[in-house]
Short mmCIF file of C-alpha atoms in Angstrom, two decimals:
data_model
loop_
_atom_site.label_atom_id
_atom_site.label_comp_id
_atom_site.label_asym_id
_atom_site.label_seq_id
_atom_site.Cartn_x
_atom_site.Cartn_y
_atom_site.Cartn_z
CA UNK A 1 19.91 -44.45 -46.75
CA UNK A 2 16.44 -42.82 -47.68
CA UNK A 3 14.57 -46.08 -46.46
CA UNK A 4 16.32 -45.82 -42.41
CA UNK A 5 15.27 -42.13 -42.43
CA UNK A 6 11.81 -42.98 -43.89
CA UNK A 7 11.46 -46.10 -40.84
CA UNK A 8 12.62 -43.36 -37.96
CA UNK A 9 10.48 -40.93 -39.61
CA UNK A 10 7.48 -43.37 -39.11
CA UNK A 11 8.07 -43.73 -35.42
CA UNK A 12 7.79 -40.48 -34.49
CA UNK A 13 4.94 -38.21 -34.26
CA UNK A 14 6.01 -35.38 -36.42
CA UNK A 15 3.79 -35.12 -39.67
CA UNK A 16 6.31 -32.73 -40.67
CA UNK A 17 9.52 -35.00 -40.71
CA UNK A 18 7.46 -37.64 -42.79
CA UNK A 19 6.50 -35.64 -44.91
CA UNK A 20 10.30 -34.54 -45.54
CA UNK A 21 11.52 -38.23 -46.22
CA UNK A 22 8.15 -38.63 -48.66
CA UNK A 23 9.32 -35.41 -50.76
CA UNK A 24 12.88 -36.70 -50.62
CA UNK A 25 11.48 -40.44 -52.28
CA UNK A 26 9.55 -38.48 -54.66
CA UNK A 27 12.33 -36.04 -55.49
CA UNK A 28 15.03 -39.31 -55.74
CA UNK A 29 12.63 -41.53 -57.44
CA UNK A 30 13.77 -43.57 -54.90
CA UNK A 31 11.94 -46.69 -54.87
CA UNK A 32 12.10 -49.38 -51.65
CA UNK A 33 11.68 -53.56 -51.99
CA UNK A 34 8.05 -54.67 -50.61
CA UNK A 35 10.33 -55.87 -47.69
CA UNK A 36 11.32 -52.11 -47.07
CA UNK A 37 7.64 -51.04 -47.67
CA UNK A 38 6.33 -53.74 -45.33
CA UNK A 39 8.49 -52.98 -42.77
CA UNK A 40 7.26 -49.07 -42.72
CA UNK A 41 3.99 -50.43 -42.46
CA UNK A 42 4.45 -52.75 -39.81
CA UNK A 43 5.91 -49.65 -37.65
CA UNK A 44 3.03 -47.48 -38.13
CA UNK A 45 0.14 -49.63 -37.56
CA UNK A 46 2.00 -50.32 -34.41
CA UNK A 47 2.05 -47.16 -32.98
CA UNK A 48 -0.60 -45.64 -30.83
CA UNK A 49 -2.64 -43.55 -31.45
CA UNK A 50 -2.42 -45.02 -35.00
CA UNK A 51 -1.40 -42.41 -37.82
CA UNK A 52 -4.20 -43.18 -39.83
CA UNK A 53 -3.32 -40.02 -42.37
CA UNK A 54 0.35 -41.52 -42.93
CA UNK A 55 -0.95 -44.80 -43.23
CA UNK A 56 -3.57 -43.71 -45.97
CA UNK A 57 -0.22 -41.39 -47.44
CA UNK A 58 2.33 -44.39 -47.74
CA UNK A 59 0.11 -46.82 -49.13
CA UNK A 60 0.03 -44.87 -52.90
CA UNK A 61 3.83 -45.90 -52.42
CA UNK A 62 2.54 -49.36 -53.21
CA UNK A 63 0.02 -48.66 -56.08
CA UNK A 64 1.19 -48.74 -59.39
CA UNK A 65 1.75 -45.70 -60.97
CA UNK A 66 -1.12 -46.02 -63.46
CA UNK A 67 -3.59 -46.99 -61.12
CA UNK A 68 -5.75 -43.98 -59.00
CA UNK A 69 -4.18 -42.49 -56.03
CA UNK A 70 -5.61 -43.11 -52.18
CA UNK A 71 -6.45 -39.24 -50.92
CA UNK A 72 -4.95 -38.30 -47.97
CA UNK A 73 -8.89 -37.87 -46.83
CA UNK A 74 -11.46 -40.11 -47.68
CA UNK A 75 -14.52 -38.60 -49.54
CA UNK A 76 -16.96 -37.80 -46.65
CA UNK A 77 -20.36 -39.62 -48.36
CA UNK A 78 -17.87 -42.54 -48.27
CA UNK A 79 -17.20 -41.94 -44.86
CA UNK A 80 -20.96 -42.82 -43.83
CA UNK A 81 -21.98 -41.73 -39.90
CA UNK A 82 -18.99 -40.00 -39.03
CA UNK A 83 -18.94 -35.76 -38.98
CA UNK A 84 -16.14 -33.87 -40.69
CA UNK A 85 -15.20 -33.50 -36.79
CA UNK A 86 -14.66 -37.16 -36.11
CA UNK A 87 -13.46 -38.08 -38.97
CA UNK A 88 -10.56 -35.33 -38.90
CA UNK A 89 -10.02 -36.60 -35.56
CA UNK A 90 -9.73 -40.37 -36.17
CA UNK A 91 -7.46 -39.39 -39.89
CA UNK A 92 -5.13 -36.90 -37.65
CA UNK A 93 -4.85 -38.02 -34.21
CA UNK A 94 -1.73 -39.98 -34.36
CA UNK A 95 0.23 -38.02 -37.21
CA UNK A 96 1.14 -35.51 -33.66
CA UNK A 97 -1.75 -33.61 -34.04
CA UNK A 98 -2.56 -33.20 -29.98
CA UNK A 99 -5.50 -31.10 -29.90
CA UNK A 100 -9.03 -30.19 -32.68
CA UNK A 101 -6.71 -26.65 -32.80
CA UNK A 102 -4.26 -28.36 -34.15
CA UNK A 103 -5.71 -30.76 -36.84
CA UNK A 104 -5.48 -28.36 -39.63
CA UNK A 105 -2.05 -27.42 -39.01
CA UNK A 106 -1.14 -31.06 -39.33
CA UNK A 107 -3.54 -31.72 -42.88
CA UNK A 108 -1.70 -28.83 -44.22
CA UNK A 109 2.03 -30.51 -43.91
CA UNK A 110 0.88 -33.40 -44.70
CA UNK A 111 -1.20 -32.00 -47.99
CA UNK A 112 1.86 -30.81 -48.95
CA UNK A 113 2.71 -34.67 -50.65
CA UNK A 114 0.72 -35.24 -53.35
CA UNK A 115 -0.38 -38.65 -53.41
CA UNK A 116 -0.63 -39.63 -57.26
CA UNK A 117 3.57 -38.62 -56.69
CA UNK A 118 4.23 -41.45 -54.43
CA UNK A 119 2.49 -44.38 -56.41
CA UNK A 120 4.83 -46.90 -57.96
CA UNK A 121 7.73 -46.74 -55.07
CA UNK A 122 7.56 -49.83 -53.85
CA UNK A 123 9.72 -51.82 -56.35
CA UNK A 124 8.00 -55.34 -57.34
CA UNK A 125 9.90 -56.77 -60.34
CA UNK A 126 6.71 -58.70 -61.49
CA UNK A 127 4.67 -56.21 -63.22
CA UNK A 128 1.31 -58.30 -62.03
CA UNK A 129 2.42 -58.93 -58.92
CA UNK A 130 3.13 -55.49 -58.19
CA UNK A 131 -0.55 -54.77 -59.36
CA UNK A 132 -2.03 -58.07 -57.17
CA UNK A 133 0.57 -56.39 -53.97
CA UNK A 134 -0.84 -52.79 -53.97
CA UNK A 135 -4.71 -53.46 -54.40
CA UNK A 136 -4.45 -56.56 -51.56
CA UNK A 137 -2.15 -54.56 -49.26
CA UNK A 138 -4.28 -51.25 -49.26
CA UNK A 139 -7.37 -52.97 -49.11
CA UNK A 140 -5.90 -55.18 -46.32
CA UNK A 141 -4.75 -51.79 -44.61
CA UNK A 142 -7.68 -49.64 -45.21
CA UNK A 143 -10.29 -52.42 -43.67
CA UNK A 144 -7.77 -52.58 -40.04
CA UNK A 145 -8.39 -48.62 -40.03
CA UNK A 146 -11.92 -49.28 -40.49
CA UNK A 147 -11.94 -52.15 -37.72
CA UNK A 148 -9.77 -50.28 -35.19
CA UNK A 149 -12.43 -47.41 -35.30
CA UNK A 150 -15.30 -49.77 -34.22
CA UNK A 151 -13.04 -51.00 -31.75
CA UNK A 152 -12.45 -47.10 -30.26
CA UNK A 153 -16.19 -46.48 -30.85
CA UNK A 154 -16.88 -49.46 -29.04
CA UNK A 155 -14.32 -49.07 -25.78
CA UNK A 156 -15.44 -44.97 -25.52
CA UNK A 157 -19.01 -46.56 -24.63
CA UNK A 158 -19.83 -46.86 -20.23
CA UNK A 159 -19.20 -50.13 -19.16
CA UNK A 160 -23.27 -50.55 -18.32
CA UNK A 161 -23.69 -49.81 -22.29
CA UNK A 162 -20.80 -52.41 -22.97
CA UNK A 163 -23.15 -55.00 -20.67
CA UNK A 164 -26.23 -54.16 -22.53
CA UNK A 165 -24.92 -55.16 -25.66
CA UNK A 166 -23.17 -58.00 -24.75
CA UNK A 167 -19.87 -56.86 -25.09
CA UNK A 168 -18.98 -57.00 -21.50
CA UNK A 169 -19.99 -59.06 -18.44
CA UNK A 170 -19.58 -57.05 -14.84
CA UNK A 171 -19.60 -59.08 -11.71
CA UNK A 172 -17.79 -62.37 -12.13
CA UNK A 173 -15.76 -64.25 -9.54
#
């Protein structure tokens, strides 16, 4: 079955292996039940560091196929504060990238799925529904990415910077 590979795929760290269940969805025209789709999703916001890339990949599966495709990076004047640098660090981190070194080498595997092929393969019988499911679910997905990186920027400040902001209280017994 395409959809076990595609769930043991997810929970490793090898871009490369994902990548080979995407092409062999695309390839099939394999499409998997919301279920199916949910359950991927549930696996890799789960793991940590979290594969943002793969995350922002699988969730064309659930756009219809008429609708524009999520890039694999978002546009950087979208991006706001963040330098190329970061940004590449917080979209690649997780996908088994382990160093900056090695950040392009995992963009390039994973460039080699071409979003616009993957929208329309999560199967939704209701044609509305399946348009109401893939706007709420990547919106849904894209604003946790968005929180979790306030939540990294916030825990890589010093504890006496966490106090000053009120985000942290030292001392109590």
């Amino acid at each position: 079955q395409v959809f076990n590979l595609l769930k043991l795929a997810a929970q490793s760290a090898n871009a490369a292996e994902y990548v080979s269940v995407l092409q062999l969805l695309i390839a099939r025209k394999k499409a998997v039940r919301a279920s199916e789709f949910v359950d991927v999703m549930f696996i890799l916001t789960a793991r940590l560091p979290v594969p943002v890339a793969l995350i922002r990949l699988t969730l064309n599966m659930a756009i219809p196929g008429d609708r524009p495709a999520l890039p694999l990076m978002p546009h950087l004047r979208l991006s706001g504060r963040y330098s190329m640098e970061e940004l590449e660090q917080h979209i690649f981190q997780g996908c088994g990238a382990r160093d900056v070194d090695s950040y392009e080498e995992v963009r390039a595997e994973l460039e080699e799925v071409r979003p616009e092929e993957l929208r329309g393969l999560v199967h939704v019988v209701n044609p509305s529904a399946a348009d109401y499911f893939g706007h709420f679910v990547t919106l849904l997905h894209l604003e946790f990415i968005e929180e979790l990186r306030g939540v990294e920027q916030q825990l890589s400040r010093s504890p006496f910077e966490l106090e000053d902001r009120g985000s942290m209280v030292q001392g109590l017994r």
